[in-house]
Coordinates of C-alpha atoms and ligand atoms in Angstrom, one line a residue:
M1 CA -15.0 -102.4 6.8
S2 CA -18.6 -102.8 7.7
I3 CA -20.9 -102.0 10.6
Q4 CA -22.3 -105.1 12.2
T5 CA -25.4 -105.1 14.3
V6 CA -25.1 -107.7 17.0
S7 CA -28.2 -109.1 18.7
T8 CA -28.1 -109.2 22.4
Q9 CA -30.2 -109.4 25.5
P10 CA -30.2 -107.2 28.6
F11 CA -28.4 -108.1 31.8
S12 CA -30.2 -107.5 35.0
D13 CA -27.2 -106.1 37.0
Q14 CA -26.0 -103.0 35.1
K15 CA -27.2 -100.4 37.6
P16 CA -24.3 -97.9 38.1
G17 CA -23.2 -97.4 41.7
T18 CA -21.5 -94.5 43.4
S19 CA -19.0 -94.2 40.6
G20 CA -20.1 -96.1 37.5
L21 CA -20.6 -99.8 36.9
R22 CA -18.1 -101.9 38.9
K23 CA -18.1 -105.7 38.7
K24 CA -15.7 -108.6 38.7
V25 CA -13.6 -108.9 35.5
R26 CA -15.3 -112.2 34.8
V27 CA -18.6 -110.5 34.8
F28 CA -17.4 -107.9 32.2
Q29 CA -15.8 -110.8 30.1
Q30 CA -19.2 -112.4 29.5
P31 CA -20.2 -112.1 25.9
H32 CA -22.0 -108.8 25.2
Y33 CA -21.8 -107.5 28.9
L34 CA -19.4 -104.6 28.2
E35 CA -20.9 -104.0 24.8
N36 CA -24.5 -103.6 26.1
F37 CA -23.4 -101.0 28.6
V38 CA -21.4 -99.0 26.1
Q39 CA -24.2 -99.1 23.6
A40 CA -26.5 -97.8 26.3
I41 CA -24.2 -94.9 26.6
F42 CA -24.1 -94.2 22.9
D43 CA -27.9 -94.6 22.6
T44 CA -28.7 -92.1 25.3
Q45 CA -25.9 -89.5 25.1
P46 CA -25.5 -86.9 22.3
L47 CA -22.1 -88.1 21.1
Q48 CA -22.7 -88.7 17.4
G49 CA -20.4 -86.6 15.3
G50 CA -18.5 -85.6 18.4
V51 CA -15.3 -86.2 20.2
L52 CA -14.9 -88.7 23.0
V53 CA -12.0 -89.2 25.5
L54 CA -11.2 -92.8 26.3
G55 CA -8.7 -94.3 28.8
G56 CA -8.4 -96.2 32.0
D57 CA -6.3 -97.0 35.0
G58 CA -4.4 -99.8 33.2
R59 CA -5.8 -102.6 35.1
F60 CA -6.4 -106.1 33.7
Y61 CA -8.9 -106.0 30.8
N62 CA -8.3 -102.3 30.2
R63 CA -6.7 -102.9 26.8
Q64 CA -9.3 -105.4 25.5
A65 CA -12.1 -103.0 26.6
I66 CA -10.5 -100.1 24.8
Q67 CA -10.3 -102.1 21.6
I68 CA -14.0 -103.0 21.9
I69 CA -15.1 -99.5 22.7
L70 CA -13.1 -98.0 19.8
R71 CA -14.8 -100.3 17.3
M72 CA -18.2 -99.6 18.9
A73 CA -17.5 -95.8 18.8
A74 CA -16.6 -96.0 15.1
A75 CA -19.8 -97.9 14.4
N76 CA -21.9 -95.4 16.3
G77 CA -20.8 -92.3 14.4
I78 CA -18.3 -90.8 16.8
A79 CA -16.1 -88.5 14.8
K80 CA -12.9 -88.7 16.9
V81 CA -11.6 -90.5 20.0
L82 CA -8.7 -89.2 22.1
V83 CA -7.1 -92.2 23.7
G84 CA -4.5 -92.1 26.5
Q85 CA -1.2 -93.6 25.4
G86 CA -1.2 -97.3 26.2
G87 CA -4.9 -96.9 27.1
I88 CA -3.9 -95.2 30.3
L89 CA -5.4 -92.0 31.6
S90 CA -5.8 -91.1 35.3
T91 CA -9.4 -90.1 36.1
P92 CA -8.5 -86.4 36.8
A93 CA -6.3 -86.3 33.6
A94 CA -9.3 -87.6 31.6
S95 CA -11.5 -85.0 33.2
H96 CA -9.0 -82.3 32.1
L97 CA -8.8 -83.6 28.5
I98 CA -12.6 -83.5 28.2
R99 CA -12.6 -79.9 29.4
K100 CA -9.5 -78.7 27.6
Y101 CA -10.5 -80.1 24.2
R102 CA -14.2 -79.4 24.8
T103 CA -15.2 -82.9 23.9
Q104 CA -18.7 -84.3 24.3
G105 CA -17.6 -86.5 27.1
G106 CA -15.4 -89.4 28.0
I107 CA -15.5 -93.1 29.0
I108 CA -13.2 -94.0 31.9
L109 CA -12.3 -97.6 32.6
S110 CA -11.5 -98.1 36.3
A111 CA -12.6 -99.8 39.4
S112 CA -10.6 -97.1 41.3
H113 CA -9.1 -98.4 44.5
N114 CA -10.4 -102.0 44.1
P115 CA -7.8 -104.7 43.3
G116 CA -7.1 -105.7 39.7
G117 CA -6.4 -109.0 37.9
P118 CA -8.4 -111.8 36.2
D119 CA -10.3 -112.6 39.4
E120 CA -10.6 -109.0 40.7
D121 CA -12.5 -105.9 39.6
F122 CA -13.2 -103.8 36.6
G123 CA -15.3 -100.8 36.0
I124 CA -16.6 -98.3 33.5
K125 CA -18.2 -94.9 33.8
F126 CA -19.3 -92.1 31.6
N127 CA -18.2 -88.5 32.2
A128 CA -20.2 -85.7 30.6
S129 CA -18.9 -82.6 28.7
N130 CA -18.2 -80.7 31.9
G131 CA -15.5 -83.4 32.6
G132 CA -17.4 -84.7 35.6
P133 CA -19.0 -88.1 36.5
A134 CA -22.4 -88.3 34.9
A135 CA -25.2 -86.8 37.0
E136 CA -27.9 -89.1 38.3
K137 CA -30.3 -88.4 35.6
I138 CA -27.7 -89.5 33.0
T139 CA -26.8 -92.7 34.8
E140 CA -30.5 -93.5 35.2
A141 CA -31.0 -93.0 31.5
I142 CA -28.1 -95.3 30.7
Y143 CA -29.3 -97.9 33.1
A144 CA -32.9 -97.7 31.8
R145 CA -31.6 -98.2 28.2
S146 CA -29.4 -101.2 29.3
K147 CA -32.5 -102.9 30.5
Q148 CA -34.1 -102.8 27.0
I149 CA -31.2 -103.2 24.8
D150 CA -31.5 -105.8 22.0
S151 CA -28.5 -105.0 19.8
Y152 CA -25.3 -103.1 19.6
R153 CA -23.1 -101.8 16.8
L154 CA -19.5 -102.9 16.1
L155 CA -17.1 -102.0 13.3
Q156 CA -16.0 -105.2 11.5
A157 CA -13.2 -105.9 9.1
D158 CA -11.7 -109.1 7.9
D159 CA -8.2 -108.0 9.0
L160 CA -9.3 -106.4 12.3
D161 CA -8.7 -108.4 15.3
I162 CA -9.5 -107.2 18.7
D163 CA -6.1 -106.3 20.0
R164 CA -4.9 -104.8 16.8
L165 CA -5.3 -101.1 16.8
D166 CA -2.0 -99.5 18.0
I167 CA -2.7 -97.4 21.1
D168 CA 0.9 -97.3 22.3
Q169 CA 2.3 -94.7 19.8
V170 CA 1.3 -91.1 20.1
G171 CA -0.3 -90.0 16.8
S172 CA -3.4 -90.2 14.6
S173 CA -5.0 -93.0 12.7
Q174 CA -8.3 -93.9 11.1
L175 CA -10.8 -96.6 12.2
G176 CA -13.4 -96.6 9.5
E177 CA -14.7 -93.0 9.3
M178 CA -13.5 -92.2 12.8
Q179 CA -10.2 -90.6 13.8
V180 CA -8.3 -92.1 16.7
E181 CA -5.7 -89.8 18.3
V182 CA -3.4 -91.4 20.8
V183 CA -2.3 -88.6 23.2
D184 CA 0.5 -88.3 25.8
S185 CA -1.5 -88.7 28.9
V186 CA 1.0 -86.8 31.2
K187 CA 1.8 -83.6 29.3
D188 CA -1.5 -81.8 29.4
Y189 CA -2.1 -82.6 33.0
A190 CA 1.4 -81.5 34.0
E191 CA 0.8 -78.1 32.3
L192 CA -2.4 -77.6 34.2
M193 CA -0.6 -78.3 37.5
Q194 CA 2.1 -75.7 36.5
H195 CA -0.7 -73.1 36.2
L196 CA -2.0 -73.8 39.7
F197 CA 1.1 -74.2 41.8
D198 CA 4.4 -72.4 42.4
F199 CA 6.8 -74.9 40.8
E200 CA 9.8 -72.6 41.2
L201 CA 9.3 -72.3 45.0
M202 CA 8.7 -76.1 45.3
R203 CA 11.9 -76.8 43.3
S204 CA 14.0 -74.7 45.7
F205 CA 12.2 -76.3 48.6
F206 CA 13.2 -79.8 47.2
D207 CA 16.8 -78.6 46.9
N208 CA 16.8 -78.3 50.6
A209 CA 18.7 -81.4 51.7
N210 CA 16.8 -81.6 55.0
F211 CA 13.4 -82.3 53.3
S212 CA 12.7 -85.9 52.7
M213 CA 9.7 -87.2 50.9
C214 CA 8.2 -90.2 49.1
F215 CA 5.2 -90.7 46.8
D216 CA 3.7 -94.2 46.5
A217 CA 2.0 -94.7 43.2
M218 CA 1.0 -98.2 44.3
H219 CA 1.8 -99.7 40.9
A220 CA -1.2 -97.8 39.6
V221 CA -1.9 -95.0 37.1
T222 CA -0.2 -92.0 38.8
G223 CA 3.3 -93.5 38.5
P224 CA 4.2 -91.8 35.1
Y225 CA 2.5 -88.5 36.2
A226 CA 4.3 -88.4 39.6
R227 CA 7.7 -89.4 38.1
Y228 CA 7.5 -86.6 35.5
I229 CA 6.1 -83.9 37.8
L230 CA 7.9 -84.7 41.1
E231 CA 11.2 -86.0 39.9
E232 CA 11.7 -84.4 36.5
L233 CA 10.0 -81.0 36.8
L234 CA 10.4 -80.4 40.5
G235 CA 13.7 -82.1 41.0
A236 CA 12.8 -84.5 43.8
P237 CA 15.6 -87.1 44.1
P238 CA 15.2 -90.1 41.8
G239 CA 13.4 -92.8 43.7
S240 CA 11.2 -90.4 45.5
V241 CA 8.3 -92.0 43.6
I242 CA 8.0 -95.6 44.5
N243 CA 5.9 -98.4 42.8
A244 CA 5.8 -96.1 39.8
Q245 CA 5.2 -98.7 37.1
P246 CA 1.5 -99.2 36.4
L247 CA 0.7 -103.0 36.5
E248 CA -2.4 -104.8 35.4
D249 CA -2.8 -106.3 38.9
F250 CA -1.2 -103.4 40.8
G251 CA 1.6 -105.8 41.8
G252 CA -0.9 -107.9 43.7
G253 CA -1.6 -105.0 46.0
H254 CA -4.8 -103.2 46.9
P255 CA -4.3 -99.7 45.3
D256 CA -6.2 -97.9 48.1
P257 CA -4.2 -95.2 49.8
N258 CA -5.2 -95.6 53.4
L259 CA -3.4 -96.5 56.6
V260 CA -4.1 -100.2 56.1
H261 CA -3.3 -100.7 52.4
A262 CA -0.3 -98.3 52.3
A263 CA 1.1 -99.6 55.6
E264 CA 4.7 -99.7 54.2
L265 CA 4.6 -96.1 53.4
V266 CA 3.2 -95.2 56.8
A267 CA 6.1 -97.1 58.4
M268 CA 8.5 -94.9 56.5
T269 CA 7.2 -91.8 58.2
R270 CA 7.6 -93.2 61.8
G271 CA 10.2 -92.2 64.3
S272 CA 12.9 -89.4 64.4
K273 CA 14.3 -90.5 61.1
G274 CA 10.9 -90.7 59.4
L275 CA 10.1 -88.9 56.2
D276 CA 9.0 -85.3 56.4
F277 CA 6.3 -85.9 53.9
A278 CA 4.7 -89.0 52.2
A279 CA 1.7 -89.4 50.0
A280 CA 0.0 -92.1 48.0
S281 CA -2.7 -92.3 45.3
D282 CA -5.1 -95.0 44.2
G283 CA -5.7 -97.1 41.1
D284 CA -7.0 -94.3 38.9
G285 CA -5.2 -91.4 40.5
D286 CA -8.1 -89.5 42.0
R287 CA -7.6 -90.4 45.7
N288 CA -4.8 -89.2 48.0
M289 CA -3.4 -89.8 51.4
I290 CA -1.2 -87.2 53.1
L291 CA 1.3 -88.1 55.8
G292 CA 3.9 -86.2 57.7
R293 CA 6.5 -87.5 60.2
D294 CA 4.6 -89.4 62.8
C295 CA 1.3 -88.0 61.6
F296 CA -1.6 -88.7 59.3
V297 CA -3.8 -86.0 57.9
T298 CA -7.4 -87.2 57.7
P299 CA -9.0 -86.4 54.4
S300 CA -11.6 -84.3 56.2
D301 CA -8.9 -82.2 57.9
S302 CA -7.0 -82.0 54.6
L303 CA -10.0 -80.3 53.0
A304 CA -10.4 -77.9 55.9
I305 CA -6.7 -77.0 55.9
M306 CA -6.6 -76.5 52.1
A307 CA -9.6 -74.2 52.4
A308 CA -8.1 -72.2 55.3
N309 CA -4.8 -71.7 53.4
A310 CA -6.0 -71.5 49.8
R311 CA -4.9 -67.9 49.4
L312 CA -1.3 -69.0 49.8
I313 CA -1.4 -71.1 46.6
P314 CA -1.1 -69.3 43.3
G315 CA -4.2 -70.9 41.7
Y316 CA -6.4 -69.8 44.5
A317 CA -4.7 -66.6 45.5
H318 CA -7.8 -64.6 44.8
G319 CA -9.8 -66.6 47.3
I320 CA -12.3 -69.4 47.0
S321 CA -16.0 -69.0 46.4
G322 CA -17.2 -71.8 48.7
I323 CA -16.6 -75.2 50.0
A324 CA -18.5 -78.5 49.7
R325 CA -18.1 -81.8 51.5
S326 CA -19.9 -85.1 51.3
M327 CA -22.3 -85.8 54.1
P328 CA -20.2 -88.3 56.0
T329 CA -17.1 -86.2 55.8
S330 CA -16.3 -84.5 59.1
Q331 CA -17.5 -81.0 59.7
A332 CA -14.0 -79.6 60.0
A333 CA -14.5 -77.7 56.7
D334 CA -17.7 -76.2 58.0
R335 CA -15.8 -74.4 60.7
V336 CA -13.4 -72.9 58.2
A337 CA -16.3 -71.8 56.0
E338 CA -18.0 -70.2 59.0
A339 CA -14.8 -68.3 60.0
L340 CA -14.1 -67.2 56.5
E341 CA -17.7 -66.4 55.8
L342 CA -17.9 -68.7 52.9
P343 CA -20.8 -70.8 51.7
C344 CA -20.5 -74.5 52.7
Y345 CA -22.5 -77.3 51.1
E346 CA -23.2 -80.9 52.4
T347 CA -23.8 -83.3 49.5
P348 CA -24.4 -87.0 49.2
T349 CA -21.4 -89.4 48.8
G350 CA -20.3 -89.3 45.2
W351 CA -18.1 -86.8 43.3
K352 CA -20.9 -86.3 40.8
F353 CA -22.8 -84.2 43.4
F354 CA -20.1 -81.5 43.3
G355 CA -20.5 -81.0 39.6
N356 CA -23.3 -78.5 39.5
L357 CA -21.8 -76.5 42.4
L358 CA -18.5 -76.3 40.6
D359 CA -20.0 -75.5 37.3
A360 CA -22.1 -72.7 38.8
G361 CA -19.1 -71.2 40.6
R362 CA -20.6 -71.7 44.0
I363 CA -17.6 -73.6 45.3
S364 CA -13.9 -73.8 44.5
L365 CA -12.9 -76.6 46.8
C366 CA -14.5 -79.9 47.7
G367 CA -13.7 -83.1 49.4
E368 CA -14.7 -86.4 50.8
E369 CA -13.7 -88.6 53.7
S370 CA -12.9 -91.3 51.3
F371 CA -9.5 -89.8 50.5
G372 CA -10.8 -87.4 47.9
S373 CA -10.1 -83.7 47.4
G374 CA -10.3 -81.5 44.5
S375 CA -11.1 -78.1 43.1
D376 CA -12.7 -76.4 40.1
H377 CA -9.6 -77.1 38.0
V378 CA -11.3 -80.4 36.8
R379 CA -14.5 -82.1 37.7
E380 CA -13.0 -85.2 39.4
K381 CA -11.2 -85.5 42.7
D382 CA -7.5 -85.3 42.0
G383 CA -4.8 -87.2 44.0
L384 CA -1.6 -85.6 42.6
W385 CA -3.2 -82.2 42.7
A386 CA -3.8 -82.7 46.5
V387 CA -0.2 -83.8 46.9
L388 CA 1.1 -80.7 45.1
F389 CA -1.2 -78.5 47.1
W390 CA 0.3 -79.8 50.3
L391 CA 3.9 -79.5 49.0
N392 CA 3.3 -76.0 47.9
L393 CA 1.8 -75.2 51.3
L394 CA 4.8 -76.7 53.1
A395 CA 7.1 -74.7 50.9
V396 CA 5.3 -71.4 51.6
K397 CA 4.9 -72.0 55.4
G398 CA 8.2 -73.7 56.0
H399 CA 6.5 -75.7 58.7
S400 CA 6.2 -79.5 59.2
V401 CA 2.9 -81.3 58.4
A402 CA 2.4 -81.9 62.2
T403 CA 2.8 -78.1 62.9
I404 CA 0.3 -77.2 60.2
L405 CA -2.2 -79.6 61.7
K406 CA -1.6 -78.3 65.2
E407 CA -1.9 -74.7 64.1
H408 CA -5.2 -75.5 62.3
W409 CA -6.7 -77.3 65.4
A410 CA -5.6 -74.4 67.6
R411 CA -7.5 -72.0 65.4
F412 CA -10.6 -74.0 64.5
G413 CA -10.8 -76.8 67.0
R414 CA -10.4 -80.5 66.2
N415 CA -12.8 -82.9 64.7
Y416 CA -11.8 -86.4 65.7
Y417 CA -12.9 -88.7 62.9
S418 CA -12.8 -92.3 61.9
R419 CA -14.6 -94.7 59.5
H420 CA -15.3 -98.3 60.3
D421 CA -16.0 -100.6 57.3
Y422 CA -17.6 -104.0 57.5
E423 CA -16.8 -105.4 54.1
A424 CA -18.4 -108.2 52.1
I425 CA -21.2 -108.8 54.6
D426 CA -24.4 -110.6 53.7
T427 CA -26.5 -108.2 51.5
Q428 CA -29.8 -109.0 53.2
A429 CA -28.3 -108.6 56.7
A430 CA -26.9 -105.2 55.7
E431 CA -30.3 -104.1 54.3
G432 CA -32.0 -105.4 57.4
L433 CA -29.6 -103.3 59.6
M434 CA -30.3 -100.2 57.6
A435 CA -34.1 -100.8 57.7
H436 CA -33.9 -101.3 61.5
L437 CA -32.2 -97.9 61.7
R438 CA -34.7 -96.3 59.4
D439 CA -37.5 -97.6 61.6
Q440 CA -36.2 -95.9 64.7
F441 CA -34.4 -92.7 63.7
S442 CA -37.5 -90.4 63.9
Q443 CA -37.9 -91.3 67.6
L444 CA -34.3 -90.5 68.5
P445 CA -34.2 -86.6 68.7
G446 CA -34.3 -85.5 72.4
Q447 CA -33.3 -89.0 73.7
E448 CA -30.1 -89.5 75.6
I449 CA -28.0 -92.5 74.4
G450 CA -24.8 -93.5 76.1
G451 CA -24.5 -90.0 77.8
Y452 CA -25.1 -88.1 74.5
R453 CA -28.3 -86.2 73.7
V454 CA -29.5 -86.6 70.2
S455 CA -30.3 -83.3 68.5
Y456 CA -31.3 -84.6 65.1
A457 CA -31.6 -87.9 63.2
D458 CA -32.6 -88.4 59.6
D459 CA -32.1 -90.3 56.4
F460 CA -30.1 -87.7 54.5
S461 CA -31.8 -86.1 51.5
Y462 CA -30.1 -83.6 49.2
S463 CA -31.8 -81.0 47.2
D464 CA -29.4 -79.7 44.6
P465 CA -29.4 -75.9 44.9
V466 CA -28.6 -75.5 41.2
D467 CA -31.1 -77.8 39.4
A468 CA -33.4 -78.6 42.3
S469 CA -33.0 -82.3 41.8
V470 CA -33.6 -84.4 44.9
S471 CA -31.5 -87.4 46.0
A472 CA -33.1 -89.1 49.0
N473 CA -32.1 -92.0 51.3
Q474 CA -28.4 -91.1 51.3
G475 CA -27.6 -92.5 54.7
I476 CA -28.7 -92.2 58.3
R477 CA -27.3 -89.2 60.2
I478 CA -27.5 -89.0 64.0
G479 CA -26.2 -85.7 65.4
F480 CA -25.7 -85.0 69.1
E481 CA -25.9 -81.8 71.0
D482 CA -22.1 -81.4 71.4
G483 CA -21.6 -81.6 67.6
S484 CA -20.7 -85.3 67.6
R485 CA -22.2 -87.5 64.8
V486 CA -22.6 -91.1 63.8
V487 CA -23.5 -91.8 60.2
F488 CA -24.5 -95.2 58.7
R489 CA -24.6 -96.0 55.0
L490 CA -24.0 -98.8 52.6
S491 CA -21.2 -98.4 50.1
G492 CA -22.0 -98.1 46.4
T493 CA -18.6 -99.2 45.2
G494 CA -18.1 -102.8 46.5
T495 CA -18.4 -105.8 44.2
E496 CA -18.9 -108.5 46.8
G497 CA -22.0 -108.7 49.1
A498 CA -22.5 -105.3 50.9
T499 CA -20.1 -103.0 52.7
L500 CA -21.5 -101.2 55.8
R501 CA -19.7 -97.9 56.5
I502 CA -20.0 -96.3 59.9
Y503 CA -18.6 -92.7 60.2
L504 CA -17.8 -91.4 63.7
E505 CA -17.0 -87.9 64.6
S506 CA -16.5 -85.9 67.8
F507 CA -15.5 -82.3 68.3
E508 CA -12.9 -80.9 70.7
P509 CA -12.7 -77.1 70.8
D510 CA -9.9 -76.9 73.4
P511 CA -6.5 -76.9 71.6
A512 CA -4.8 -77.8 75.0
K513 CA -6.6 -81.2 74.9
Q514 CA -4.9 -83.2 72.3
H515 CA -5.4 -87.0 72.3
E516 CA -3.1 -89.5 70.6
D517 CA -5.6 -92.2 70.1
T518 CA -8.6 -91.3 67.9
Q519 CA -10.3 -94.6 68.5
E520 CA -10.2 -94.1 72.2
V521 CA -11.7 -90.6 71.9
L522 CA -14.5 -92.1 69.7
Q523 CA -15.1 -95.1 71.9
P524 CA -18.4 -93.8 73.3
L525 CA -19.8 -93.2 69.8
I526 CA -18.6 -96.6 68.7
A527 CA -20.6 -98.1 71.5
I528 CA -23.7 -96.0 70.5
A529 CA -23.4 -97.2 66.9
E530 CA -23.3 -100.8 68.1
Q531 CA -26.3 -100.2 70.4
L532 CA -28.4 -98.6 67.7
A533 CA -27.6 -100.8 64.8
Q534 CA -27.0 -104.2 66.5
I535 CA -24.0 -104.6 64.3
R536 CA -22.6 -107.8 65.8
Q537 CA -25.9 -109.6 66.0
R538 CA -26.9 -108.6 62.5
T539 CA -23.7 -109.0 60.6
G540 CA -22.1 -111.8 62.6
R541 CA -18.9 -109.7 62.7
E542 CA -17.0 -108.9 65.9
A543 CA -15.0 -106.1 64.5
P544 CA -14.7 -103.9 61.4
T545 CA -12.6 -105.1 58.4
V546 CA -10.9 -101.8 57.9
I547 CA -10.6 -98.8 60.2
T548 CA -9.4 -95.6 58.7
Ligands
G16_601 C1 -16.1 -93.2 44.6 C2 -16.8 -91.9 44.5 C3 -16.6 -91.1 45.7 C4 -17.0 -91.9 47.0 C5 -16.3 -93.2 47.0 C6 -16.8 -94.1 48.1 O1 -14.7 -93.0 44.7 O2 -16.3 -91.2 43.4 O3 -17.3 -89.9 45.6 O4 -16.8 -91.2 48.1 O5 -16.5 -93.9 45.8 O6 -18.1 -94.5 47.9 P1 -18.8 -95.6 48.7 O7 -18.7 -95.1 50.1 O8 -20.1 -95.6 48.1 O9 -18.0 -96.9 48.5 P2 -13.8 -93.8 43.7 O10 -12.4 -93.3 44.1 O11 -14.0 -95.3 44.1 O12 -14.2 -93.5 42.4

């Protein structure tokens, strides 16, 4: 075996987005494309002589990418790589492995909730030794290196072809000087969940014949985890986990757990015979959607409810230190924090911004409107963890999901919330729309628009309270005197054109006033968003692509 130094040239489009580098598979399949980015990681991170975790969500190109990265790791002096069996690791499970085995970091291959297949998406990101997505200064260093790269290192051997190293059998092998250990990706994660939740209580709750539930793994990475934990350990009836087999193209579906892409599951919760509980997770297992009979728990409400009830769950029985939410997430969690006298932080979109707060013990729970919730047990959002949190809560309270929601709103008031996405719009038009908003926001405070008085308007800037780093231009926030908000930002995870996201929120303190139709409640704010941003005129679209 020998180490080959391969000459290459930089690509101009390797700037990581909200969560790593995401592109079409065909882009990643270009000669040197994946290799350049991986070498940029090895060149900038202190990984030599260390241990690396490696795995992905099992999508198309996952296996080939793992073989390439293993050979590059061996050529770059990595001592040992822990690979998920079959190349599969959910994102939260990878975060846990990095933390549990104190590795120097990990490489996660995923385009999350984006579709998979030869014409669809692929992605790669680096997680640091705390188990979390690399902070901005790390991703910037990797990007800067990728722009200068002129060679990468690869282990070569005459009898080594790219798909050859066995990653399907648990056990250890050598690749040159480097040890490759294939690990059971489910076991360690299941153990962690058993530390946090009351499995005995949930098991007896599942025995109750009146409780019906379903978990939709969307043919993505959580299938094996959910089968083992929900069906084997907790005794949910076989078949409670559907679409459990991870597939390279997610069965042709869009592995995004929301009301649009998990419509079949939503239908199973409707009507008097609807399921008591249903949930779904995304491509790489970090997102979650929670449903009860005839009801949907918005991710923002889910975070607030978890925070309000944390002491009922064994892993958080001693209380939580604080809460954080991303800026566009509704302010429901803020109301809980205020009532419980807990610190509450508003961070930019992106899980990486929670890392410092979690590491410093300033927060125990955090969440995002984009179907993400998590805690200090790992440094990623965690889909199955959220599902178990809710199941544990249902078992303790003995109430339905709908009752838990109503009780919460009665105590804290209700934040009506929705996100409108305009996907794959022209990039220039999207940037023009944001520039138009940036030109006018400073004149908005004090003005009355559509019957609402603006109390503040800004382009959100975050100053990290732990390391004082500043992240500016994170989205336009317009807040009104009654607590309503409209937020505009461009997505950092799309792979086609630009995606404009508009986040709408209004607050109703009176529990007697419950409205069925969230869109109707938010209609005045939807009209204000149109008026301020000229969405139709600038994007040429009459309506959003996805409303959640
Ligand atoms: C990623 C990030 C999240 C973020 C989401 C949406 O999630 O980890 O923090 O909220 O993207 O980002 P954007 O609005 O920029 O598209 P995932 O599940 O895709 O890794």
